[in-house]
């Protein structure tokens, strides 16, 4: 391996493991070599073998990005795709969110979230709503109606809801989010995938959660976590969230529906942040201020939940 590439890799590794951690000790542990040899590899006097490079990437997959030439790092990224089709994959999906949010909550992270549709967390705040959404996301609702999911899935949803409420979040919602959600429920009702009673219950649940959000916006927090809620009349972004912990950022951006790509690539994170700031300049802050705008927004949201036979 060329020395220039190895030096670039180790520079990136030091950033990824943290400035206070010893790269030499990390290499010794990861490669199962003694400190003296690890030190020679770190200073470039001894090269990495391909087998050792594989061990490094297995331990830190994002290290692949550090192998790229600097002029390509803003065009290529390494990330993970989260999706599901059945109970087992739903659990894995939820656990991946919990893993990110547990660390974020303990570290005092800030979540910037753009909601082209109702935020994902909205659906995790109620078991019946989560059941409806998972039935839809697994493509079972249209053909087989509301599905049964094991109790552990709803326990995980509750855990995510709790972690979400503990985070400081700055959220921007499109003003049509509730109208879109109502139309979705009515579409499945029209297909007879859900009954009139199920339709009414789902709309009622949306209204109950809406009251919680209005109360949170009024006081500016969701419990332990601060809430800065904005509303925008148009959107230039897709659903997505950026978790920021100090200098580290984790981007979760939707590809289709609830399925998302997660990446720590700094160029992607900075792009989202710039677009978020730009979109915010066209939005209205509702939390702890603009009482009239806040009342009008939540009233219009509630109006979309009324049944019109």
Coordinates of C-alpha atoms in Angstrom, one line a residue:
X1 CA 0.0 0.0 0.0
X2 CA 1.4 3.4 -0.9
X3 CA 2.6 5.5 2.0
X4 CA 0.4 8.4 1.0
X5 CA -2.8 6.3 1.1
X6 CA -1.8 4.8 4.5
X7 CA -1.1 8.2 5.9
X8 CA -4.5 9.4 4.7
X9 CA -6.2 6.4 6.2
X10 CA -4.5 6.8 9.6
X11 CA -5.3 10.5 9.7
X12 CA -9.0 9.7 9.1
X13 CA -8.9 6.9 11.7
X14 CA -7.6 9.2 14.4
X15 CA -10.5 11.6 13.7
X16 CA -13.0 8.7 13.8
X17 CA -11.7 7.2 17.1
X18 CA -11.4 10.6 18.7
X19 CA -8.5 12.9 19.3
X20 CA -8.1 11.7 22.9
X21 CA -7.7 8.1 21.9
X22 CA -4.3 6.5 21.0
X23 CA -4.2 5.4 17.3
X24 CA -1.3 3.2 18.1
X25 CA -3.2 1.3 20.9
X26 CA -6.3 1.1 18.6
X27 CA -4.2 -0.5 15.9
X28 CA -2.5 -2.9 18.3
X29 CA -5.9 -4.1 19.5
X30 CA -7.6 -4.2 16.1
X31 CA -4.7 -5.9 14.3
X32 CA -3.7 -8.0 17.3
X33 CA -0.1 -6.9 17.1
X34 CA 2.3 -5.5 19.7
X35 CA 2.6 -1.8 20.5
X36 CA 6.0 -1.5 18.9
X37 CA 4.8 -2.8 15.5
X38 CA 1.6 -0.8 15.8
X39 CA 3.7 2.4 16.3
X40 CA 5.9 1.7 13.2
X41 CA 2.7 1.2 11.1
X42 CA 1.2 4.4 12.5
X43 CA 4.4 6.4 11.6
X44 CA 4.5 4.9 8.2
X45 CA 7.7 3.0 8.4
X46 CA 5.9 -0.3 8.1
X47 CA 3.0 -0.8 5.6
X48 CA -0.4 -2.4 6.2
X49 CA -1.1 -5.7 4.5
X50 CA -4.3 -6.2 2.7
X51 CA -5.5 -8.6 5.4
X52 CA -4.8 -5.9 8.0
X53 CA -6.6 -3.3 6.0
X54 CA -9.6 -5.7 5.9
X55 CA -9.5 -5.8 9.7
X56 CA -9.5 -2.0 9.9
X57 CA -12.5 -1.7 7.6
X58 CA -14.3 -4.4 9.5
X59 CA -13.8 -2.5 12.7
X60 CA -14.7 0.9 11.2
X61 CA -16.5 0.5 7.8
X62 CA -16.5 4.3 7.3
X63 CA -12.7 4.1 7.1
X64 CA -13.3 3.2 3.4
X65 CA -14.0 6.9 2.8
X66 CA -10.5 7.8 4.2
X67 CA -8.9 5.8 1.4
X68 CA -10.5 8.1 -1.3
X69 CA -8.5 10.9 -2.8
X70 CA -9.5 14.2 -1.2
X71 CA -11.1 15.5 -4.4
X72 CA -13.5 12.6 -4.4
X73 CA -14.6 12.6 -0.8
X74 CA -17.5 15.0 -1.4
X75 CA -18.9 12.7 -4.2
X76 CA -18.7 9.3 -2.7
X77 CA -19.8 8.1 0.8
X78 CA -20.3 5.0 2.9
X79 CA -23.6 4.5 4.6
X80 CA -26.2 2.0 5.7
X81 CA -29.7 1.5 4.3
X82 CA -32.5 0.7 6.8
X83 CA -35.5 -1.1 5.6
X84 CA -37.9 -4.0 6.5
X85 CA -40.4 -6.4 5.1
X86 CA -41.4 -8.5 8.1
X87 CA -41.5 -8.7 11.9
X88 CA -37.8 -9.6 12.3
X89 CA -36.7 -6.9 10.0
X90 CA -38.9 -4.3 11.7
X91 CA -37.2 -5.2 15.0
X92 CA -33.8 -4.7 13.5
X93 CA -34.9 -1.4 12.0
X94 CA -36.1 -0.1 15.3
X95 CA -33.0 -1.3 17.1
X96 CA -30.8 0.6 14.6
X97 CA -32.7 3.8 15.5
X98 CA -32.3 3.1 19.2
X99 CA -28.6 2.5 18.9
X100 CA -28.2 6.0 17.4
X101 CA -30.5 7.7 19.7
X102 CA -29.2 6.1 23.0
X103 CA -25.8 7.5 22.3
X104 CA -27.2 10.8 21.2
X105 CA -29.4 11.2 24.3
X106 CA -26.5 10.5 26.6
X107 CA -24.2 12.9 24.7
X108 CA -26.6 15.9 24.7
X109 CA -27.1 15.7 20.9
X110 CA -29.1 18.1 18.8
X111 CA -31.6 16.8 16.2
X112 CA -32.5 18.9 13.2
X113 CA -35.5 17.3 11.5
X114 CA -37.4 18.2 8.4
X115 CA -40.9 16.8 8.1
X116 CA -42.2 16.8 4.6
X117 CA -44.7 14.3 6.1
X118 CA -45.6 13.8 9.7
X119 CA -42.4 13.0 11.7
X120 CA -41.6 9.3 12.1
X121 CA -41.6 9.8 15.9
X122 CA -45.3 10.9 15.7
X123 CA -46.3 7.3 14.9
X124 CA -44.2 5.7 17.6
X125 CA -46.1 7.6 20.3
X126 CA -49.1 5.3 20.0
X127 CA -49.3 1.5 19.6
X128 CA -52.3 1.5 17.3
X129 CA -50.9 4.2 15.1
X130 CA -47.6 2.3 14.9
X131 CA -49.5 -0.9 14.0
X132 CA -51.2 0.9 11.1
X133 CA -48.0 2.4 9.8
X134 CA -46.0 -0.9 10.0
X135 CA -48.8 -2.7 8.2
X136 CA -48.6 -0.1 5.5
X137 CA -44.8 0.0 5.3
X138 CA -44.6 -3.9 5.0
X139 CA -47.0 -3.7 2.1
X140 CA -49.5 -5.9 4.0
X141 CA -52.3 -3.3 4.7
X142 CA -53.7 -3.1 1.2
X143 CA -54.0 -6.9 0.7
X144 CA -54.5 -8.2 4.3
X145 CA -55.6 -5.3 6.5
X146 CA -54.0 -4.4 9.8
X147 CA -51.4 -6.9 10.8
X148 CA -50.4 -8.4 14.1
X149 CA -46.9 -7.5 15.4
X150 CA -45.2 -9.0 18.4
X151 CA -45.2 -7.0 21.6
X152 CA -41.5 -6.4 21.5
X153 CA -41.9 -4.2 18.5
X154 CA -44.2 -1.9 20.4
X155 CA -41.9 -1.9 23.4
X156 CA -39.1 -0.7 21.0
X157 CA -41.4 2.0 19.7
X158 CA -42.0 3.2 23.2
X159 CA -38.3 3.3 23.8
X160 CA -37.7 5.3 20.7
X161 CA -40.5 7.7 21.7
X162 CA -38.8 8.2 25.1
X163 CA -35.4 8.8 23.6
X164 CA -36.9 11.3 21.1
X165 CA -38.6 13.2 23.9
X166 CA -35.2 13.4 25.7
X167 CA -33.5 15.1 22.8
X168 CA -33.3 18.7 21.9
X169 CA -34.9 18.8 18.5
X170 CA -35.3 21.6 16.0
X171 CA -38.1 20.6 13.6
X172 CA -39.7 22.0 10.5
X173 CA -43.0 20.7 9.4
X174 CA -44.7 21.4 6.1
X175 CA -48.1 22.9 6.8
X176 CA -49.9 20.1 4.8
X177 CA -48.5 17.2 6.8
X178 CA -51.8 16.3 8.5
X179 CA -53.8 16.7 5.3
X180 CA -51.5 14.3 3.6
X181 CA -51.8 11.8 6.5
X182 CA -55.6 12.1 6.5
X183 CA -55.7 11.4 2.7
X184 CA -53.6 8.3 3.2
X185 CA -55.9 6.9 5.8
X186 CA -59.0 7.7 3.7
X187 CA -57.4 6.0 0.7
X188 CA -56.9 2.8 2.6
X189 CA -60.5 3.1 3.9
X190 CA -61.7 3.5 0.4
X191 CA -60.0 0.3 -0.5
X192 CA -61.7 -1.4 2.4
X193 CA -58.3 -2.2 3.9
X194 CA -59.5 -0.6 7.2
X195 CA -63.0 -0.3 8.5
X196 CA -64.9 2.8 9.3
X197 CA -64.3 2.2 13.0
X198 CA -60.6 1.8 12.4
X199 CA -60.5 4.9 10.3
X200 CA -62.2 6.9 13.0
X201 CA -59.9 5.6 15.7
X202 CA -56.8 6.4 13.7
X203 CA -57.9 9.9 13.0
X204 CA -58.8 10.3 16.7
X205 CA -55.3 9.1 17.7
X206 CA -53.7 11.6 15.3
X207 CA -55.7 14.3 17.1
X208 CA -54.7 13.1 20.5
X209 CA -51.0 13.2 19.6
X210 CA -51.5 16.6 18.0
X211 CA -52.6 18.0 21.3
X212 CA -49.4 16.7 22.9
X213 CA -47.3 18.5 20.2
X214 CA -49.3 21.7 20.7
X215 CA -48.6 21.6 24.4
X216 CA -44.9 20.9 23.8
X217 CA -44.7 23.8 21.3
X218 CA -46.3 26.1 23.8
X219 CA -43.8 25.4 26.5
X220 CA -40.9 24.7 24.2
X221 CA -40.0 21.2 25.3
X222 CA -41.2 17.6 25.0
X223 CA -40.3 16.6 28.5
X224 CA -36.6 16.5 29.1
X225 CA -35.8 17.6 25.5
X226 CA -36.2 21.1 24.1
X227 CA -38.5 21.6 21.1
X228 CA -38.0 24.3 18.5
X229 CA -41.0 23.8 16.1
X230 CA -41.2 25.7 12.8
X231 CA -43.9 25.5 10.1
X232 CA -43.2 26.1 6.4
X233 CA -45.7 26.7 3.5
X234 CA -43.4 24.9 1.0
X235 CA -40.5 22.5 1.1
X236 CA -37.3 22.0 -0.8
X237 CA -36.2 19.0 1.3
X238 CA -37.2 15.4 1.8
X239 CA -37.9 13.9 5.2
X240 CA -34.7 13.6 7.1
X241 CA -32.8 14.2 10.4
X242 CA -29.3 15.3 11.3
X243 CA -28.0 14.3 14.8
X244 CA -25.1 16.5 15.9
X245 CA -22.9 15.6 18.8
X246 CA -20.0 18.0 19.2
X247 CA -18.1 17.8 15.9
X248 CA -19.7 14.5 14.9
X249 CA -22.9 14.4 12.8
X250 CA -25.1 11.5 11.7
X251 CA -27.5 12.0 8.8
X252 CA -30.6 9.9 8.3
X253 CA -32.3 10.8 5.1
X254 CA -35.4 9.1 3.6
X255 CA -35.1 7.4 0.2
X256 CA -38.7 6.1 0.0
X257 CA -41.3 6.1 2.6
X258 CA -39.9 5.3 6.0
X259 CA -36.7 3.6 4.6
X260 CA -33.6 5.7 5.1
X261 CA -29.9 6.0 4.5
X262 CA -27.7 6.7 7.4
X263 CA -24.2 8.2 7.0
X264 CA -21.6 10.1 9.0
X265 CA -20.1 11.7 5.8
X266 CA -19.3 15.3 6.7
X267 CA -20.1 16.6 3.2
X268 CA -23.6 15.1 3.3
X269 CA -24.1 16.4 6.8
X270 CA -23.0 19.9 5.9
X271 CA -25.2 19.9 2.8
X272 CA -28.3 19.0 4.9
X273 CA -27.4 21.6 7.5
X274 CA -27.1 24.3 4.8
X275 CA -30.4 23.4 3.2
X276 CA -32.0 23.2 6.6
X277 CA -30.9 26.7 7.5
X278 CA -32.0 28.0 4.1
X279 CA -35.5 26.4 4.5
X280 CA -35.8 27.7 8.1
X281 CA -35.4 31.3 6.7
X282 CA -38.8 30.8 5.0
X283 CA -40.4 29.1 8.0
X284 CA -42.3 30.5 11.1
X285 CA -41.2 29.6 14.6
X286 CA -44.2 28.4 16.7
X287 CA -42.6 27.2 19.9
X288 CA -42.8 29.7 22.8
X289 CA -43.7 32.5 20.5
X290 CA -46.1 33.6 17.8
X291 CA -49.1 32.4 19.8
X292 CA -51.6 33.3 17.1
X293 CA -49.7 31.5 14.3
X294 CA -49.3 28.5 16.6
X295 CA -53.0 28.4 17.3
X296 CA -53.9 28.8 13.7
X297 CA -51.5 26.0 12.6
X298 CA -52.7 23.5 15.1
X299 CA -56.4 24.4 14.4
X300 CA -55.9 23.8 10.7
X301 CA -54.2 20.5 11.5
X302 CA -57.1 19.4 13.6
X303 CA -59.6 20.5 11.0
X304 CA -58.1 17.9 8.6
X305 CA -59.0 15.2 11.0
X306 CA -62.7 15.8 10.9
X307 CA -64.8 13.1 9.1
X308 CA -66.8 14.4 6.2
X309 CA -69.1 11.6 5.0

